[in-house]
Amino acid sequence: MNSDLSPSFQFRNDILHVDDVAIPDIVATVGTPVYVYSRQKFERQYHLLETSIAVFGGQICYAVKANSNLAVLKIFNALGAGFDIVSGGELQRVMAAGADAGRVVFSGVGKSAADIDLALKLDIGCFNVESAAELARIAERARLLGKVAAVAIRVNPDVDPKTHPYISTGLKENKFGVPAAQALALYDFIQSNDHLRAAGLACHIGSQITTPQPMIEALENLLKLIDQLQDNGIELDHLDLGGGFSATYDTEPPFDFADYSERVVAALDNRKIQIVVEPGRFLVANGGILVTTVEYLKPQPSDEHHNFAVTDAAMNDLIRPALYQAWHGVDNVARRDPNAARRWDIVGPVCESADFLAKDRLLTIEPGDLLAVYSAGAYAMVQASNYNSRGRPPEVLVEGDSFSVIRRRETSTDMLRLELPER
Ligand code: LLP
């Protein structure tokens, strides 16, 4: 039932620990709600992926959007990752983390002129281009700045990734990328322009993809294009296969990297091209939890009603259940008698019926208890908002037997700062 009790999240003497730190010790210092991350778990995930894709010499560009805390970016930078960014803001973050701009790929359908200029001035590794109009804009900005932009066309391979519709990106009804049929003309444009260089070809078909099959289908479609480009005399340096490798929230089996890598090698069939992947969720989701305190219990008079445990964390802190019907494991931080368990909906204080973290969970809960919401290392804090004027929670990084606050709790002063008149 509990999702990611990896070695980094374990009970010792009935108290949940993150590596060698007891959660109540963190809460005593920083309060709740709080996101807690395990450096060891992030590093283990990275090594697992790195080792798995070593057979085809894959380069990892961490998808910053999954968790963009500077301390987290520094961990992946130290491990040798490049970065996949989608905004000037993310670019500023990776630069602040000490990244080499040459290992940055810039994805996204709506790159502004200002963001393109920043990326050009920093000489980023590659723009993953999503439309003819964007390509024209990049060419123009590069001309104005006297630069040559390295570009890859992001192709939409029209493959069903069999994931939630909101996180599918590679179907023809999705806004991302260009159809394969149009890509050749865009490469001709690149070849004819002095301020563009054809560096690669890219795709990303979706997120939380649990089997290699759709990714391999996409790869096969892309390789056909690579061959056609080669016939036209265009040699690319790299092929970017995007991210999407699943994390384990519930009972999903782990993504089968052995099978994936074997099939990538087979599909490549001795073609010499650098493969890039852009994982986000796989690296960080299972390395984080959201810890919250139960404020009130609302047990209901009959079975027709739901019992509610009202926590101090809400949909503004973790929107995934409300937005994608996502399932996150929930557990007591201090174990209680399982015989007293009943079914609870875990809900927050926000004035919305969609404000729930979990539904219908068999737990023994008392007011004041701490609960851990698992798999909150990806797309949790980064999607948090100030809705209901709630300050966003702090983030804590556990490193072995010590922990540090890597982002402090947001205060009312922080939230009012941009609205108060300048002094
Ligand atoms: N590359 C590109 C171009 C992307 O758009 C994404 C994610 C990734 C890489 C990383 O995908 P990952 O490896 O993390 O699956 N907020 C949603 C997920 C949105 C993903 C958007 N794009 C959620 O909470 O499930």
Tab-separated table of C-alpha atoms and ligand atoms in Angstrom:
chain	number	residue	atom	x	y	z
A	1	MET	CA	0.000	0.000	0.000
A	2	ASN	CA	2.787	2.445	0.764
A	3	SER	CA	4.253	3.726	-2.375
A	4	ASP	CA	7.904	4.436	-2.087
A	5	LEU	CA	9.347	2.941	1.037
A	6	SER	CA	12.706	2.825	-0.641
A	7	PRO	CA	15.719	2.512	1.653
A	8	SER	CA	15.612	6.285	2.066
A	9	PHE	CA	12.145	6.330	3.658
A	10	GLN	CA	11.887	3.772	6.435
A	11	PHE	CA	10.348	3.257	9.818
A	12	ARG	CA	12.732	2.834	12.730
A	13	ASN	CA	11.131	2.168	16.100
A	14	ASP	CA	7.801	3.023	14.462
A	15	ILE	CA	8.965	6.513	13.450
A	16	LEU	CA	9.376	7.413	9.775
A	17	HIS	CA	12.939	8.416	8.901
A	18	VAL	CA	14.451	9.998	5.817
A	19	ASP	CA	17.803	8.276	5.633
A	20	ASP	CA	19.215	8.766	9.161
A	21	VAL	CA	16.971	11.653	10.184
A	22	ALA	CA	13.685	11.210	12.079
A	23	ILE	CA	10.900	13.291	10.547
A	24	PRO	CA	9.724	14.672	13.930
A	25	ASP	CA	13.201	16.192	14.406
A	26	ILE	CA	12.795	18.132	11.161
A	27	VAL	CA	9.277	19.203	12.096
A	28	ALA	CA	10.486	20.403	15.517
A	29	THR	CA	12.809	22.822	13.709
A	30	VAL	CA	10.788	23.963	10.684
A	31	GLY	CA	7.148	23.079	11.408
A	32	THR	CA	4.615	21.814	8.863
A	33	PRO	CA	3.731	21.617	6.075
A	34	VAL	CA	7.225	20.913	4.796
A	35	TYR	CA	8.718	19.118	1.794
A	36	VAL	CA	11.568	16.802	2.748
A	37	TYR	CA	13.995	15.466	0.140
A	38	SER	CA	16.647	12.753	0.319
A	39	ARG	CA	19.921	13.554	-1.371
A	40	GLN	CA	20.841	9.860	-1.303
A	41	LYS	CA	17.641	8.857	-3.094
A	42	PHE	CA	18.159	11.515	-5.800
A	43	GLU	CA	21.712	10.278	-6.305
A	44	ARG	CA	20.668	6.631	-6.393
A	45	GLN	CA	18.048	7.351	-9.060
A	46	TYR	CA	20.612	9.270	-11.101
A	47	HIS	CA	23.172	6.471	-10.906
A	48	LEU	CA	20.551	3.869	-11.803
A	49	LEU	CA	19.570	5.782	-14.925
A	50	GLU	CA	23.140	6.695	-15.844
A	51	THR	CA	24.267	3.079	-15.579
A	52	SER	CA	21.254	1.815	-17.537
A	53	ILE	CA	21.779	4.136	-20.489
A	54	ALA	CA	25.563	3.817	-20.506
A	55	VAL	CA	25.239	1.054	-23.134
A	56	PHE	CA	24.300	3.676	-25.679
A	57	GLY	CA	26.267	6.515	-24.070
A	58	GLY	CA	23.148	8.490	-23.172
A	59	GLN	CA	23.547	12.011	-21.780
A	60	ILE	CA	21.148	13.065	-19.007
A	61	CYS	CA	19.663	16.571	-19.143
A	62	TYR	CA	17.642	16.895	-15.933
A	63	ALA	CA	14.194	18.431	-16.561
A	64	VAL	CA	14.376	21.393	-14.197
A	65	LYS	CA	10.596	21.833	-14.101
A	66	ALA	CA	10.209	18.727	-11.920
A	67	ASN	CA	12.028	20.270	-8.955
A	68	SER	CA	13.962	23.468	-9.505
A	69	ASN	CA	15.340	24.151	-6.034
A	70	LEU	CA	18.938	25.392	-6.354
A	71	ALA	CA	20.253	22.765	-3.956
A	72	VAL	CA	18.642	20.041	-6.080
A	73	LEU	CA	20.088	21.507	-9.286
A	74	LYS	CA	23.524	21.583	-7.642
A	75	ILE	CA	23.238	17.885	-6.802
A	76	PHE	CA	22.569	16.957	-10.438
A	77	ASN	CA	25.187	19.394	-11.699
A	78	ALA	CA	27.775	17.747	-9.459
A	79	LEU	CA	26.734	14.351	-10.856
A	80	GLY	CA	27.466	15.545	-14.394
A	81	ALA	CA	23.954	16.226	-15.664
A	82	GLY	CA	23.055	18.801	-18.260
A	83	PHE	CA	19.694	20.546	-17.936
A	84	ASP	CA	16.421	20.753	-19.858
A	85	ILE	CA	14.834	24.155	-19.256
A	86	VAL	CA	11.601	25.765	-20.426
A	87	SER	CA	11.988	29.421	-19.446
A	88	GLY	CA	14.443	32.226	-18.809
A	89	GLY	CA	13.676	31.764	-15.122
A	90	GLU	CA	14.833	28.147	-15.242
A	91	LEU	CA	17.913	29.227	-17.186
A	92	GLN	CA	18.785	31.742	-14.444
A	93	ARG	CA	18.365	28.963	-11.901
A	94	VAL	CA	20.699	26.510	-13.621
A	95	MET	CA	23.296	29.250	-14.085
A	96	ALA	CA	22.993	30.118	-10.372
A	97	ALA	CA	23.577	26.415	-9.646
A	98	GLY	CA	26.887	26.628	-11.515
A	99	ALA	CA	25.826	24.734	-14.649
A	100	ASP	CA	27.696	24.840	-17.932
A	101	ALA	CA	25.346	26.598	-20.386
A	102	GLY	CA	26.734	24.401	-23.153
A	103	ARG	CA	24.904	21.465	-21.558
A	104	VAL	CA	21.525	23.182	-21.492
A	105	VAL	CA	18.667	22.371	-23.870
A	106	PHE	CA	15.783	24.825	-24.072
A	107	SER	CA	12.324	23.283	-24.676
A	108	GLY	CA	8.851	24.838	-24.727
A	109	VAL	CA	6.299	26.105	-27.246
A	110	GLY	CA	6.297	29.786	-26.338
A	111	LYS	CA	9.867	31.055	-25.943
A	112	SER	CA	9.859	34.847	-25.603
A	113	ALA	CA	12.361	37.060	-27.434
A	114	ALA	CA	13.860	38.046	-24.056
A	115	ASP	CA	14.345	34.402	-23.055
A	116	ILE	CA	15.836	33.533	-26.451
A	117	ASP	CA	18.255	36.473	-26.163
A	118	LEU	CA	19.381	35.383	-22.716
A	119	ALA	CA	19.962	31.846	-23.961
A	120	LEU	CA	21.862	33.086	-27.011
A	121	LYS	CA	24.093	35.363	-24.928
A	122	LEU	CA	24.913	32.435	-22.643
A	123	ASP	CA	25.595	30.150	-25.644
A	124	ILE	CA	23.288	27.341	-24.494
A	125	GLY	CA	23.751	23.898	-26.003
A	126	CYS	CA	20.568	23.706	-28.061
A	127	PHE	CA	17.126	25.187	-28.634
A	128	ASN	CA	14.460	22.503	-29.049
A	129	VAL	CA	12.274	24.308	-31.574
A	130	GLU	CA	8.531	23.712	-31.585
A	131	SER	CA	7.272	25.636	-34.644
A	132	ALA	CA	8.302	27.353	-37.873
A	133	ALA	CA	7.426	30.701	-36.311
A	134	GLU	CA	9.694	30.045	-33.342
A	135	LEU	CA	12.531	28.981	-35.648
A	136	ALA	CA	12.179	32.257	-37.555
A	137	ARG	CA	12.266	34.216	-34.305
A	138	ILE	CA	15.380	32.418	-33.058
A	139	ALA	CA	17.102	33.070	-36.401
A	140	GLU	CA	16.224	36.761	-36.191
A	141	ARG	CA	17.352	37.166	-32.574
A	142	ALA	CA	20.612	35.343	-33.383
A	143	ARG	CA	21.182	37.656	-36.355
A	144	LEU	CA	20.629	40.730	-34.181
A	145	LEU	CA	23.054	39.422	-31.562
A	146	GLY	CA	25.620	38.175	-34.074
A	147	LYS	CA	25.244	34.583	-32.845
A	148	VAL	CA	24.704	31.165	-34.372
A	149	ALA	CA	21.929	29.280	-32.562
A	150	ALA	CA	22.286	25.511	-32.251
A	151	VAL	CA	18.825	24.071	-32.851
A	152	ALA	CA	16.928	20.792	-32.868
A	153	ILE	CA	13.441	20.481	-34.286
A	154	ARG	CA	11.059	18.888	-31.810
A	155	VAL	CA	9.017	16.416	-33.760
A	156	ASN	CA	5.619	15.261	-32.634
A	157	PRO	CA	5.805	11.552	-33.513
A	158	ASP	CA	2.063	10.942	-32.982
A	159	VAL	CA	2.574	8.088	-30.536
A	160	ASP	CA	0.197	7.360	-27.649
A	161	PRO	CA	2.210	7.329	-24.400
A	162	LYS	CA	-0.782	5.795	-22.519
A	163	THR	CA	-0.651	8.228	-19.650
A	164	HIS	CA	-2.997	10.897	-18.227
A	165	PRO	CA	-4.290	13.161	-21.055
A	166	TYR	CA	-2.910	16.288	-19.351
A	167	ILE	CA	0.625	14.885	-19.459
A	168	SER	CA	0.479	13.393	-22.980
A	169	THR	CA	2.466	15.509	-25.394
A	170	GLY	CA	3.249	13.383	-28.439
A	171	LEU	CA	-0.191	12.960	-30.016
A	172	LYS	CA	-1.203	14.984	-33.032
A	173	GLU	CA	-3.886	16.791	-31.016
A	174	ASN	CA	-1.216	18.088	-28.612
A	175	LYS	CA	0.300	21.551	-29.045
A	176	PHE	CA	3.888	20.291	-28.907
A	177	GLY	CA	6.423	19.858	-31.693
A	178	VAL	CA	5.901	19.750	-35.452
A	179	PRO	CA	4.642	16.842	-37.575
A	180	ALA	CA	7.460	14.744	-39.045
A	181	ALA	CA	6.318	15.713	-42.532
A	182	GLN	CA	7.064	19.389	-41.827
A	183	ALA	CA	10.397	18.826	-40.160
A	184	LEU	CA	12.397	18.333	-43.370
A	185	ALA	CA	11.399	21.772	-44.646
A	186	LEU	CA	12.478	23.326	-41.337
A	187	TYR	CA	15.903	21.688	-41.615
A	188	ASP	CA	16.194	23.137	-45.134
A	189	PHE	CA	15.479	26.556	-43.644
A	190	ILE	CA	18.144	25.958	-40.967
A	191	GLN	CA	20.696	24.978	-43.617
A	192	SER	CA	19.972	28.136	-45.571
A	193	ASN	CA	20.367	30.465	-42.597
A	194	ASP	CA	23.797	31.678	-41.410
A	195	HIS	CA	22.561	32.164	-37.861
A	196	LEU	CA	21.235	28.651	-37.327
A	197	ARG	CA	23.046	25.347	-36.989
A	198	ALA	CA	21.276	21.972	-37.170
A	199	ALA	CA	22.556	20.343	-33.985
A	200	GLY	CA	19.919	17.722	-33.288
A	201	LEU	CA	16.437	16.296	-33.470
A	202	ALA	CA	14.150	16.082	-30.448
A	203	CYS	CA	10.914	14.642	-29.128
A	204	HIS	CA	9.124	14.211	-25.814
A	205	ILE	CA	5.913	12.219	-25.871
A	206	GLY	CA	4.640	12.545	-22.316
A	207	SER	CA	5.225	11.946	-18.657
A	208	GLN	CA	4.778	9.043	-16.226
A	209	ILE	CA	5.216	6.548	-19.070
A	210	THR	CA	5.434	3.113	-17.516
A	211	THR	CA	6.707	0.996	-20.429
A	212	PRO	CA	9.453	1.496	-23.046
A	213	GLN	CA	7.146	0.622	-25.973
A	214	PRO	CA	5.824	4.117	-26.878
A	215	MET	CA	9.275	5.635	-26.449
A	216	ILE	CA	10.768	3.070	-28.802
A	217	GLU	CA	8.019	3.721	-31.353
A	218	ALA	CA	8.842	7.423	-31.179
A	219	LEU	CA	12.550	6.661	-31.572
A	220	GLU	CA	11.892	4.542	-34.650
A	221	ASN	CA	9.907	7.379	-36.219
A	222	LEU	CA	12.720	9.811	-35.464
A	223	LEU	CA	15.376	7.527	-36.896
A	224	LYS	CA	13.531	7.446	-40.226
A	225	LEU	CA	13.805	11.208	-40.249
A	226	ILE	CA	17.497	11.115	-39.297
A	227	ASP	CA	18.114	8.842	-42.300
A	228	GLN	CA	16.198	11.160	-44.621
A	229	LEU	CA	18.163	14.138	-43.328
A	230	GLN	CA	21.394	12.269	-43.890
A	231	ASP	CA	20.331	11.540	-47.462
A	232	ASN	CA	19.891	15.310	-47.813
A	233	GLY	CA	23.440	15.833	-46.506
A	234	ILE	CA	22.432	16.958	-42.998
A	235	GLU	CA	24.415	15.311	-40.182
A	236	LEU	CA	23.151	15.897	-36.645
A	237	ASP	CA	25.189	15.653	-33.417
A	238	HIS	CA	22.436	14.399	-31.152
A	239	LEU	CA	18.997	12.880	-30.826
A	240	ASP	CA	17.005	14.027	-27.786
A	241	LEU	CA	14.418	11.450	-26.717
A	242	GLY	CA	12.827	13.603	-24.015
A	243	GLY	CA	11.844	12.487	-20.531
A	244	GLY	CA	8.820	10.623	-19.265
A	245	PHE	CA	10.275	7.642	-17.367
A	246	SER	CA	7.796	6.735	-14.650
A	247	ALA	CA	8.195	6.949	-10.911
A	248	THR	CA	6.396	4.593	-8.526
A	249	TYR	CA	3.407	6.173	-6.819
A	250	ASP	CA	1.363	3.089	-6.043
A	251	THR	CA	1.823	-0.402	-7.430
A	252	GLU	CA	3.339	0.502	-10.811
A	253	PRO	CA	6.295	-1.769	-11.566
A	254	PRO	CA	9.582	0.114	-11.929
A	255	PHE	CA	10.341	1.352	-15.442
A	256	ASP	CA	12.219	-1.433	-17.243
A	257	PHE	CA	15.460	0.300	-18.199
A	258	ALA	CA	17.197	-2.930	-19.193
A	259	ASP	CA	14.529	-3.526	-21.835
A	260	TYR	CA	14.521	0.149	-22.840
A	261	SER	CA	18.276	0.294	-23.326
A	262	GLU	CA	18.388	-2.967	-25.215
A	263	ARG	CA	15.700	-1.744	-27.585
A	264	VAL	CA	17.344	1.672	-28.050
A	265	VAL	CA	20.594	-0.044	-29.012
A	266	ALA	CA	18.737	-2.340	-31.427
A	267	ALA	CA	16.829	0.571	-32.997
A	268	LEU	CA	20.008	2.642	-33.407
A	269	ASP	CA	21.505	-0.223	-35.389
A	270	ASN	CA	25.059	1.143	-35.210
A	271	ARG	CA	24.097	4.694	-36.171
A	272	LYS	CA	26.605	7.014	-34.521
A	273	ILE	CA	24.619	9.712	-32.792
A	274	GLN	CA	24.693	11.079	-29.238
A	275	ILE	CA	21.475	10.237	-27.392
A	276	VAL	CA	20.103	12.727	-24.863
A	277	VAL	CA	17.310	12.063	-22.357
A	278	GLU	CA	15.413	14.656	-20.297
A	279	PRO	CA	14.190	12.884	-17.144
A	280	GLY	CA	12.540	14.848	-14.362
A	281	ARG	CA	10.060	12.789	-12.376
A	282	PHE	CA	12.098	9.560	-12.374
A	283	LEU	CA	15.023	11.307	-10.701
A	284	VAL	CA	13.162	13.197	-7.985
A	285	ALA	CA	9.544	12.099	-7.403
A	286	ASN	CA	10.282	9.217	-5.047
A	287	GLY	CA	13.011	11.160	-3.255
A	288	GLY	CA	10.621	13.587	-1.574
A	289	ILE	CA	7.669	13.652	0.804
A	290	LEU	CA	5.291	16.328	2.004
A	291	VAL	CA	4.877	16.265	5.783
A	292	THR	CA	1.687	17.708	7.187
A	293	THR	CA	-0.083	17.968	10.546
A	294	VAL	CA	-3.678	16.857	11.104
A	295	GLU	CA	-5.529	19.927	12.364
A	296	TYR	CA	-8.982	18.428	12.837
A	297	LEU	CA	-10.861	15.186	12.392
A	298	LYS	CA	-14.408	15.207	11.052
A	299	PRO	CA	-15.656	11.663	11.489
A	300	GLN	CA	-19.118	11.335	9.958
A	301	PRO	CA	-22.226	9.747	11.419
A	302	SER	CA	-22.722	6.981	8.846
A	303	ASP	CA	-20.942	4.985	6.176
A	304	GLU	CA	-22.698	7.018	3.495
A	305	HIS	CA	-20.520	9.966	4.466
A	306	HIS	CA	-16.788	10.344	4.147
A	307	ASN	CA	-14.631	10.840	7.223
A	308	PHE	CA	-12.376	13.844	6.807
A	309	ALA	CA	-8.939	14.444	8.248
A	310	VAL	CA	-8.193	18.145	7.721
A	311	THR	CA	-4.481	18.770	7.362
A	312	ASP	CA	-2.377	21.935	7.250
A	313	ALA	CA	-1.209	21.036	3.705
A	314	ALA	CA	-3.591	21.656	0.841
A	315	MET	CA	-4.059	21.597	-2.914
A	316	ASN	CA	-1.934	24.741	-3.199
A	317	ASP	CA	1.011	22.701	-1.843
A	318	LEU	CA	0.323	19.538	-3.873
A	319	ILE	CA	-2.074	20.036	-6.750
A	320	ARG	CA	-1.474	16.673	-8.422
A	321	PRO	CA	-4.476	14.853	-6.872
A	322	ALA	CA	-6.851	17.690	-7.844
A	323	LEU	CA	-5.391	18.281	-11.299
A	324	TYR	CA	-4.492	14.807	-12.587
A	325	GLN	CA	-6.458	12.538	-10.227
A	326	ALA	CA	-2.998	11.494	-9.043
A	327	TRP	CA	-2.615	8.940	-6.260
A	328	HIS	CA	-0.035	9.639	-3.551
A	329	GLY	CA	0.616	7.232	-0.682
A	330	VAL	CA	-0.135	8.601	2.794
A	331	ASP	CA	1.201	7.249	6.061
A	332	ASN	CA	1.455	8.183	9.706
A	333	VAL	CA	4.895	9.506	10.636
A	334	ALA	CA	4.535	7.769	14.016
A	335	ARG	CA	2.850	4.392	13.632
A	336	ARG	CA	-0.432	3.791	15.410
A	337	ASP	CA	-2.517	0.717	16.174
A	338	PRO	CA	-3.728	-0.613	12.790
A	339	ASN	CA	-6.745	-2.216	14.462
A	340	ALA	CA	-8.218	1.236	15.109
A	341	ALA	CA	-7.961	2.227	11.427
A	342	ARG	CA	-10.870	3.691	9.508
A	343	ARG	CA	-11.310	5.213	6.065
A	344	TRP	CA	-10.360	8.866	5.758
A	345	ASP	CA	-10.287	11.502	3.062
A	346	ILE	CA	-7.204	13.651	3.652
A	347	VAL	CA	-8.233	17.222	2.824
A	348	GLY	CA	-6.729	20.689	3.195
A	349	PRO	CA	-8.042	24.038	4.471
A	350	VAL	CA	-8.556	25.575	0.987
A	351	CYS	CA	-12.122	26.541	0.102
A	352	GLU	CA	-12.539	24.133	-2.830
A	353	SER	CA	-14.039	20.671	-2.937
A	354	ALA	CA	-11.089	19.672	-5.152
A	355	ASP	CA	-8.821	20.349	-2.192
A	356	PHE	CA	-7.840	16.826	-1.264
A	357	LEU	CA	-4.494	15.077	-0.982
A	358	ALA	CA	-5.890	11.552	-0.836
A	359	LYS	CA	-9.239	9.799	-0.622
A	360	ASP	CA	-10.534	6.755	1.171
A	361	ARG	CA	-7.360	5.741	3.005
A	362	LEU	CA	-7.358	3.199	5.797
A	363	LEU	CA	-5.434	4.924	8.588
A	364	THR	CA	-5.455	5.373	12.340
A	365	ILE	CA	-5.334	9.114	12.854
A	366	GLU	CA	-5.537	11.378	15.894
A	367	PRO	CA	-5.670	15.188	15.800
A	368	GLY	CA	-2.178	16.630	15.859
A	369	ASP	CA	-0.662	13.599	14.107
A	370	LEU	CA	1.973	14.043	11.432
A	371	LEU	CA	1.244	12.470	8.054
A	372	ALA	CA	3.707	11.850	5.230
A	373	VAL	CA	2.465	12.229	1.658
A	374	TYR	CA	4.842	10.228	-0.511
A	375	SER	CA	6.362	10.865	-3.928
A	376	ALA	CA	6.306	14.626	-3.516
A	377	GLY	CA	9.799	15.248	-4.866
A	378	ALA	CA	8.557	16.050	-8.396
A	379	TYR	CA	5.892	18.500	-9.582
A	380	ALA	CA	4.967	19.341	-5.995
A	381	MET	CA	6.716	22.484	-4.721
A	382	VAL	CA	7.230	23.688	-8.309
A	383	GLN	CA	3.467	23.684	-8.847
A	384	ALA	CA	2.647	25.188	-5.438
A	385	SER	CA	0.783	28.486	-5.335
A	386	ASN	CA	-0.279	31.126	-2.839
A	387	TYR	CA	-3.976	30.376	-3.343
A	388	ASN	CA	-5.980	31.472	-0.293
A	389	SER	CA	-2.875	33.576	0.554
A	390	ARG	CA	-1.140	30.551	1.952
A	391	GLY	CA	2.642	30.847	2.138
A	392	ARG	CA	4.439	28.054	0.339
A	393	PRO	CA	6.094	25.455	2.599
A	394	PRO	CA	9.835	25.267	3.206
A	395	GLU	CA	12.003	22.614	1.552
A	396	VAL	CA	14.445	20.535	3.562
A	397	LEU	CA	17.271	18.413	2.198
A	398	VAL	CA	18.419	15.396	4.186
A	399	GLU	CA	22.025	14.382	3.650
A	400	GLY	CA	22.710	11.198	5.606
A	401	ASP	CA	22.256	12.057	9.269
A	402	SER	CA	21.887	15.811	8.865
A	403	PHE	CA	19.380	18.121	7.254
A	404	SER	CA	19.272	21.695	6.041
A	405	VAL	CA	16.566	24.147	5.009
A	406	ILE	CA	17.136	24.726	1.287
A	407	ARG	CA	14.228	27.131	1.003
A	408	ARG	CA	12.591	28.830	3.964
A	409	ARG	CA	8.873	29.078	4.592
A	410	GLU	CA	7.165	31.905	2.732
A	411	THR	CA	5.767	34.559	5.091
A	412	SER	CA	2.931	37.070	4.745
A	413	THR	CA	5.595	39.754	4.282
A	414	ASP	CA	7.014	37.808	1.327
A	415	MET	CA	3.563	37.548	-0.197
A	416	LEU	CA	2.676	41.232	0.299
A	417	ARG	CA	6.038	42.573	-0.875
A	418	LEU	CA	5.082	42.981	-4.524
A	419	GLU	CA	1.835	44.770	-3.715
A	420	LEU	CA	2.902	47.271	-1.066
A	421	PRO	CA	3.934	50.742	-2.322
A	422	GLU	CA	7.690	51.278	-2.696
A	423	ARG	CA	9.190	52.997	0.296
B	1	LLP	N1	11.112	17.232	-21.434
B	1	LLP	C1	10.049	17.971	-21.797
B	1	LLP	C2	10.086	18.694	-23.070
B	1	LLP	C3	8.917	18.012	-20.976
B	1	LLP	O1	7.852	18.722	-21.346
B	1	LLP	C4	8.905	17.287	-19.746
B	1	LLP	C5	7.736	17.325	-18.858
B	1	LLP	C6	10.061	16.562	-19.402
B	1	LLP	C7	11.133	16.546	-20.264
B	1	LLP	C8	10.174	15.790	-18.130
B	1	LLP	O2	9.240	14.767	-18.051
B	1	LLP	P1	9.336	13.697	-16.861
B	1	LLP	O3	10.613	12.935	-17.045
B	1	LLP	O4	9.326	14.440	-15.579
B	1	LLP	O5	8.139	12.861	-17.039
B	1	LLP	N2	2.940	18.396	-13.807
B	1	LLP	C9	2.749	17.049	-14.310
B	1	LLP	C10	3.889	16.628	-15.217
B	1	LLP	C11	4.100	17.559	-16.392
B	1	LLP	C12	5.267	17.162	-17.261
B	1	LLP	C13	5.537	18.210	-18.270
B	1	LLP	N3	6.663	17.967	-19.116
B	1	LLP	C14	2.562	16.092	-13.147
B	1	LLP	O6	2.565	16.523	-11.992
B	1	LLP	O7	2.364	14.894	-13.356
